[in-house]
């Protein structure tokens, strides 16, 4: 796995992003896609999680990205969707939460970023969505739309800057 660290040179404080290539995805089975992460504070830091994964499982350089050691056989096996969801749902059950289906994680991620104030277009790029289909799945629509529909919307200066001028008759 090749990890590449990039820096936003325009930021006052450097903003670092790690990129990596996924050789096959649901929507790009042959060409694959490059994706990225940025360090986060707390237990959900993707960098810390990746380093932990690599240390515990020691996958070969040419192995699947999320190869792990099967607890019964101790052999390295690629992480499947079914195995991943089983693990997630086991953790949810331990916390007295309902089980989920795989798409919930993707849609939940979209919702989280929108609730943090990111624009629909940025979220679309982050999620590698080819269309606006993710909008159909949105939950908590009123919370997502709240800043956009106020009498004094937060985004008025931005909207005025990008809006087409009105014609004067």
mmCIF file of C-alpha atoms in Angstrom:
data_model
loop_
_atom_site.group_PDB
_atom_site.id
_atom_site.type_symbol
_atom_site.label_atom_id
_atom_site.label_comp_id
_atom_site.label_asym_id
_atom_site.label_seq_id
_atom_site.Cartn_x
_atom_site.Cartn_y
_atom_site.Cartn_z
ATOM 1 C CA UNK A 1 0.000 0.000 0.000
ATOM 2 C CA UNK A 2 1.359 3.370 -0.977
ATOM 3 C CA UNK A 3 0.531 6.265 1.322
ATOM 4 C CA UNK A 4 1.307 9.781 0.189
ATOM 5 C CA UNK A 5 1.206 12.803 2.486
ATOM 6 C CA UNK A 6 0.121 16.091 0.903
ATOM 7 C CA UNK A 7 0.065 19.571 2.383
ATOM 8 C CA UNK A 8 -2.223 22.544 1.757
ATOM 9 C CA UNK A 9 0.353 25.280 1.228
ATOM 10 C CA UNK A 10 -2.281 28.034 1.364
ATOM 11 C CA UNK A 11 -3.248 27.402 4.976
ATOM 12 C CA UNK A 12 -1.749 29.540 7.755
ATOM 13 C CA UNK A 13 -1.132 26.338 9.696
ATOM 14 C CA UNK A 14 -0.228 23.414 7.428
ATOM 15 C CA UNK A 15 -3.120 21.070 6.727
ATOM 16 C CA UNK A 16 -1.946 17.537 5.957
ATOM 17 C CA UNK A 17 -3.854 14.899 4.032
ATOM 18 C CA UNK A 18 -2.820 11.300 3.453
ATOM 19 C CA UNK A 19 -3.853 9.801 0.123
ATOM 20 C CA UNK A 20 -3.917 6.161 -0.880
ATOM 21 C CA UNK A 21 -5.071 4.158 -3.870
ATOM 22 C CA UNK A 22 -7.850 1.552 -3.743
ATOM 23 C CA UNK A 23 -7.397 -0.724 -6.790
ATOM 24 C CA UNK A 24 -11.071 -1.702 -7.030
ATOM 25 C CA UNK A 25 -14.240 -0.077 -5.697
ATOM 26 C CA UNK A 26 -17.965 -0.627 -6.183
ATOM 27 C CA UNK A 27 -18.186 2.150 -8.764
ATOM 28 C CA UNK A 28 -14.695 1.762 -10.264
ATOM 29 C CA UNK A 29 -13.998 -1.961 -10.346
ATOM 30 C CA UNK A 30 -11.171 -1.836 -12.910
ATOM 31 C CA UNK A 31 -9.543 1.601 -12.618
ATOM 32 C CA UNK A 32 -9.784 1.940 -8.845
ATOM 33 C CA UNK A 33 -9.785 5.265 -7.021
ATOM 34 C CA UNK A 34 -7.532 7.432 -4.909
ATOM 35 C CA UNK A 35 -8.999 8.454 -1.572
ATOM 36 C CA UNK A 36 -7.735 10.364 1.439
ATOM 37 C CA UNK A 37 -7.907 10.998 5.137
ATOM 38 C CA UNK A 38 -6.845 13.745 7.515
ATOM 39 C CA UNK A 39 -5.805 13.203 11.111
ATOM 40 C CA UNK A 40 -8.617 13.636 13.636
ATOM 41 C CA UNK A 41 -8.557 14.206 17.379
ATOM 42 C CA UNK A 42 -9.770 11.361 19.539
ATOM 43 C CA UNK A 43 -10.413 7.656 19.101
ATOM 44 C CA UNK A 44 -11.602 7.918 15.484
ATOM 45 C CA UNK A 45 -8.280 9.094 14.038
ATOM 46 C CA UNK A 46 -7.848 7.201 10.738
ATOM 47 C CA UNK A 47 -4.051 7.489 10.880
ATOM 48 C CA UNK A 48 -3.894 5.882 14.320
ATOM 49 C CA UNK A 49 -6.343 3.195 13.195
ATOM 50 C CA UNK A 50 -4.273 2.402 10.087
ATOM 51 C CA UNK A 51 -1.018 2.232 12.052
ATOM 52 C CA UNK A 52 -2.704 -0.036 14.611
ATOM 53 C CA UNK A 53 -4.044 -2.278 11.839
ATOM 54 C CA UNK A 54 -0.625 -2.560 10.173
ATOM 55 C CA UNK A 55 1.110 -3.306 13.483
ATOM 56 C CA UNK A 56 -1.383 -5.960 14.621
ATOM 57 C CA UNK A 57 -1.960 -7.748 11.314
ATOM 58 C CA UNK A 58 1.377 -7.198 9.538
ATOM 59 C CA UNK A 59 -0.081 -7.614 6.032
ATOM 60 C CA UNK A 60 2.329 -8.198 3.152
ATOM 61 C CA UNK A 61 3.006 -5.160 0.977
ATOM 62 C CA UNK A 62 1.068 -6.718 -1.917
ATOM 63 C CA UNK A 63 -1.835 -7.926 0.271
ATOM 64 C CA UNK A 64 -5.335 -6.475 0.312
ATOM 65 C CA UNK A 65 -5.461 -3.170 2.179
ATOM 66 C CA UNK A 66 -7.513 -4.552 5.059
ATOM 67 C CA UNK A 67 -6.097 -8.044 5.355
ATOM 68 C CA UNK A 68 -6.461 -9.359 8.893
ATOM 69 C CA UNK A 69 -5.573 -12.456 10.876
ATOM 70 C CA UNK A 70 -8.469 -14.879 11.165
ATOM 71 C CA UNK A 71 -8.836 -15.495 14.930
ATOM 72 C CA UNK A 72 -9.358 -19.240 14.454
ATOM 73 C CA UNK A 73 -6.735 -20.067 11.821
ATOM 74 C CA UNK A 74 -4.327 -17.128 12.389
ATOM 75 C CA UNK A 75 -4.024 -16.931 8.589
ATOM 76 C CA UNK A 76 -4.181 -13.601 6.794
ATOM 77 C CA UNK A 77 -7.469 -13.133 4.935
ATOM 78 C CA UNK A 78 -8.952 -10.121 3.107
ATOM 79 C CA UNK A 79 -11.619 -8.274 5.066
ATOM 80 C CA UNK A 80 -14.987 -8.937 3.459
ATOM 81 C CA UNK A 81 -18.086 -6.792 3.676
ATOM 82 C CA UNK A 82 -19.822 -9.546 5.665
ATOM 83 C CA UNK A 83 -16.961 -9.873 8.176
ATOM 84 C CA UNK A 84 -16.781 -6.089 8.578
ATOM 85 C CA UNK A 85 -20.522 -5.734 9.209
ATOM 86 C CA UNK A 86 -20.464 -8.655 11.639
ATOM 87 C CA UNK A 87 -17.747 -6.895 13.655
ATOM 88 C CA UNK A 88 -19.534 -3.528 13.569
ATOM 89 C CA UNK A 89 -22.856 -5.087 14.600
ATOM 90 C CA UNK A 90 -21.162 -7.024 17.424
ATOM 91 C CA UNK A 91 -19.802 -3.730 18.758
ATOM 92 C CA UNK A 92 -23.208 -2.056 18.372
ATOM 93 C CA UNK A 93 -24.938 -4.909 20.222
ATOM 94 C CA UNK A 94 -22.415 -4.590 23.068
ATOM 95 C CA UNK A 95 -23.492 -0.955 23.377
ATOM 96 C CA UNK A 96 -27.216 -1.852 23.229
ATOM 97 C CA UNK A 97 -27.643 -0.354 19.745
ATOM 98 C CA UNK A 98 -29.600 -1.767 16.817
ATOM 99 C CA UNK A 99 -27.715 -3.538 14.027
ATOM 100 C CA UNK A 100 -27.075 -1.725 10.762
ATOM 101 C CA UNK A 101 -26.712 -2.530 7.102
ATOM 102 C CA UNK A 102 -23.598 -1.467 5.212
ATOM 103 C CA UNK A 103 -25.059 1.529 3.413
ATOM 104 C CA UNK A 104 -25.925 3.151 6.753
ATOM 105 C CA UNK A 105 -22.243 3.917 7.345
ATOM 106 C CA UNK A 106 -21.874 5.743 4.050
ATOM 107 C CA UNK A 107 -25.091 7.706 4.475
ATOM 108 C CA UNK A 108 -24.232 8.423 8.116
ATOM 109 C CA UNK A 109 -20.902 9.846 6.991
ATOM 110 C CA UNK A 110 -22.660 12.129 4.517
ATOM 111 C CA UNK A 111 -25.020 13.326 7.232
ATOM 112 C CA UNK A 112 -22.187 13.949 9.701
ATOM 113 C CA UNK A 113 -20.235 16.117 7.252
ATOM 114 C CA UNK A 114 -23.342 18.085 6.254
ATOM 115 C CA UNK A 115 -24.208 18.691 9.917
ATOM 116 C CA UNK A 116 -20.650 19.984 10.410
ATOM 117 C CA UNK A 117 -21.455 22.633 7.805
ATOM 118 C CA UNK A 118 -19.726 21.305 4.689
ATOM 119 C CA UNK A 119 -21.438 22.086 1.413
ATOM 120 C CA UNK A 120 -23.275 19.436 -0.577
ATOM 121 C CA UNK A 121 -20.656 19.711 -3.344
ATOM 122 C CA UNK A 122 -17.712 19.139 -0.981
ATOM 123 C CA UNK A 123 -19.469 16.146 0.596
ATOM 124 C CA UNK A 124 -20.186 14.780 -2.865
ATOM 125 C CA UNK A 125 -16.482 14.939 -3.756
ATOM 126 C CA UNK A 126 -15.402 13.474 -0.414
ATOM 127 C CA UNK A 127 -17.744 10.524 -0.828
ATOM 128 C CA UNK A 128 -16.763 10.010 -4.462
ATOM 129 C CA UNK A 129 -20.449 10.271 -5.438
ATOM 130 C CA UNK A 130 -20.894 10.436 -9.206
ATOM 131 C CA UNK A 131 -24.424 11.832 -8.901
ATOM 132 C CA UNK A 132 -26.648 13.617 -6.399
ATOM 133 C CA UNK A 133 -28.238 10.290 -5.377
ATOM 134 C CA UNK A 134 -26.964 10.632 -1.797
ATOM 135 C CA UNK A 135 -29.489 13.436 -1.217
ATOM 136 C CA UNK A 136 -32.328 10.880 -1.445
ATOM 137 C CA UNK A 137 -30.970 9.038 1.601
ATOM 138 C CA UNK A 138 -30.558 12.057 3.869
ATOM 139 C CA UNK A 139 -31.943 11.908 7.361
ATOM 140 C CA UNK A 140 -32.439 14.948 9.614
ATOM 141 C CA UNK A 141 -33.152 17.127 6.586
ATOM 142 C CA UNK A 142 -34.305 20.061 8.692
ATOM 143 C CA UNK A 143 -31.015 20.106 10.630
ATOM 144 C CA UNK A 144 -29.006 19.956 7.396
ATOM 145 C CA UNK A 145 -31.080 22.670 5.713
ATOM 146 C CA UNK A 146 -31.410 24.984 8.746
ATOM 147 C CA UNK A 147 -28.504 27.316 7.862
ATOM 148 C CA UNK A 148 -29.763 27.663 4.290
ATOM 149 C CA UNK A 149 -33.374 28.603 5.054
ATOM 150 C CA UNK A 150 -33.106 31.192 7.834
ATOM 151 C CA UNK A 151 -34.466 34.720 7.474
ATOM 152 C CA UNK A 152 -30.840 35.817 7.860
ATOM 153 C CA UNK A 153 -29.032 32.823 6.413
ATOM 154 C CA UNK A 154 -25.445 32.235 7.374
ATOM 155 C CA UNK A 155 -24.506 31.918 3.722
ATOM 156 C CA UNK A 156 -25.946 35.249 2.452
ATOM 157 C CA UNK A 157 -22.535 36.801 1.630
ATOM 158 C CA UNK A 158 -21.512 33.685 -0.289
ATOM 159 C CA UNK A 159 -24.869 33.432 -2.059
ATOM 160 C CA UNK A 160 -24.704 37.106 -3.080
ATOM 161 C CA UNK A 161 -21.178 36.659 -4.374
ATOM 162 C CA UNK A 162 -22.012 33.704 -6.633
ATOM 163 C CA UNK A 163 -25.598 34.563 -7.610
ATOM 164 C CA UNK A 164 -26.297 35.873 -11.074
ATOM 165 C CA UNK A 165 -27.170 39.578 -11.064
ATOM 166 C CA UNK A 166 -30.843 40.346 -11.541
ATOM 167 C CA UNK A 167 -31.927 42.308 -14.583
ATOM 168 C CA UNK A 168 -33.258 45.799 -14.095
ATOM 169 C CA UNK A 169 -36.064 46.667 -16.513
#
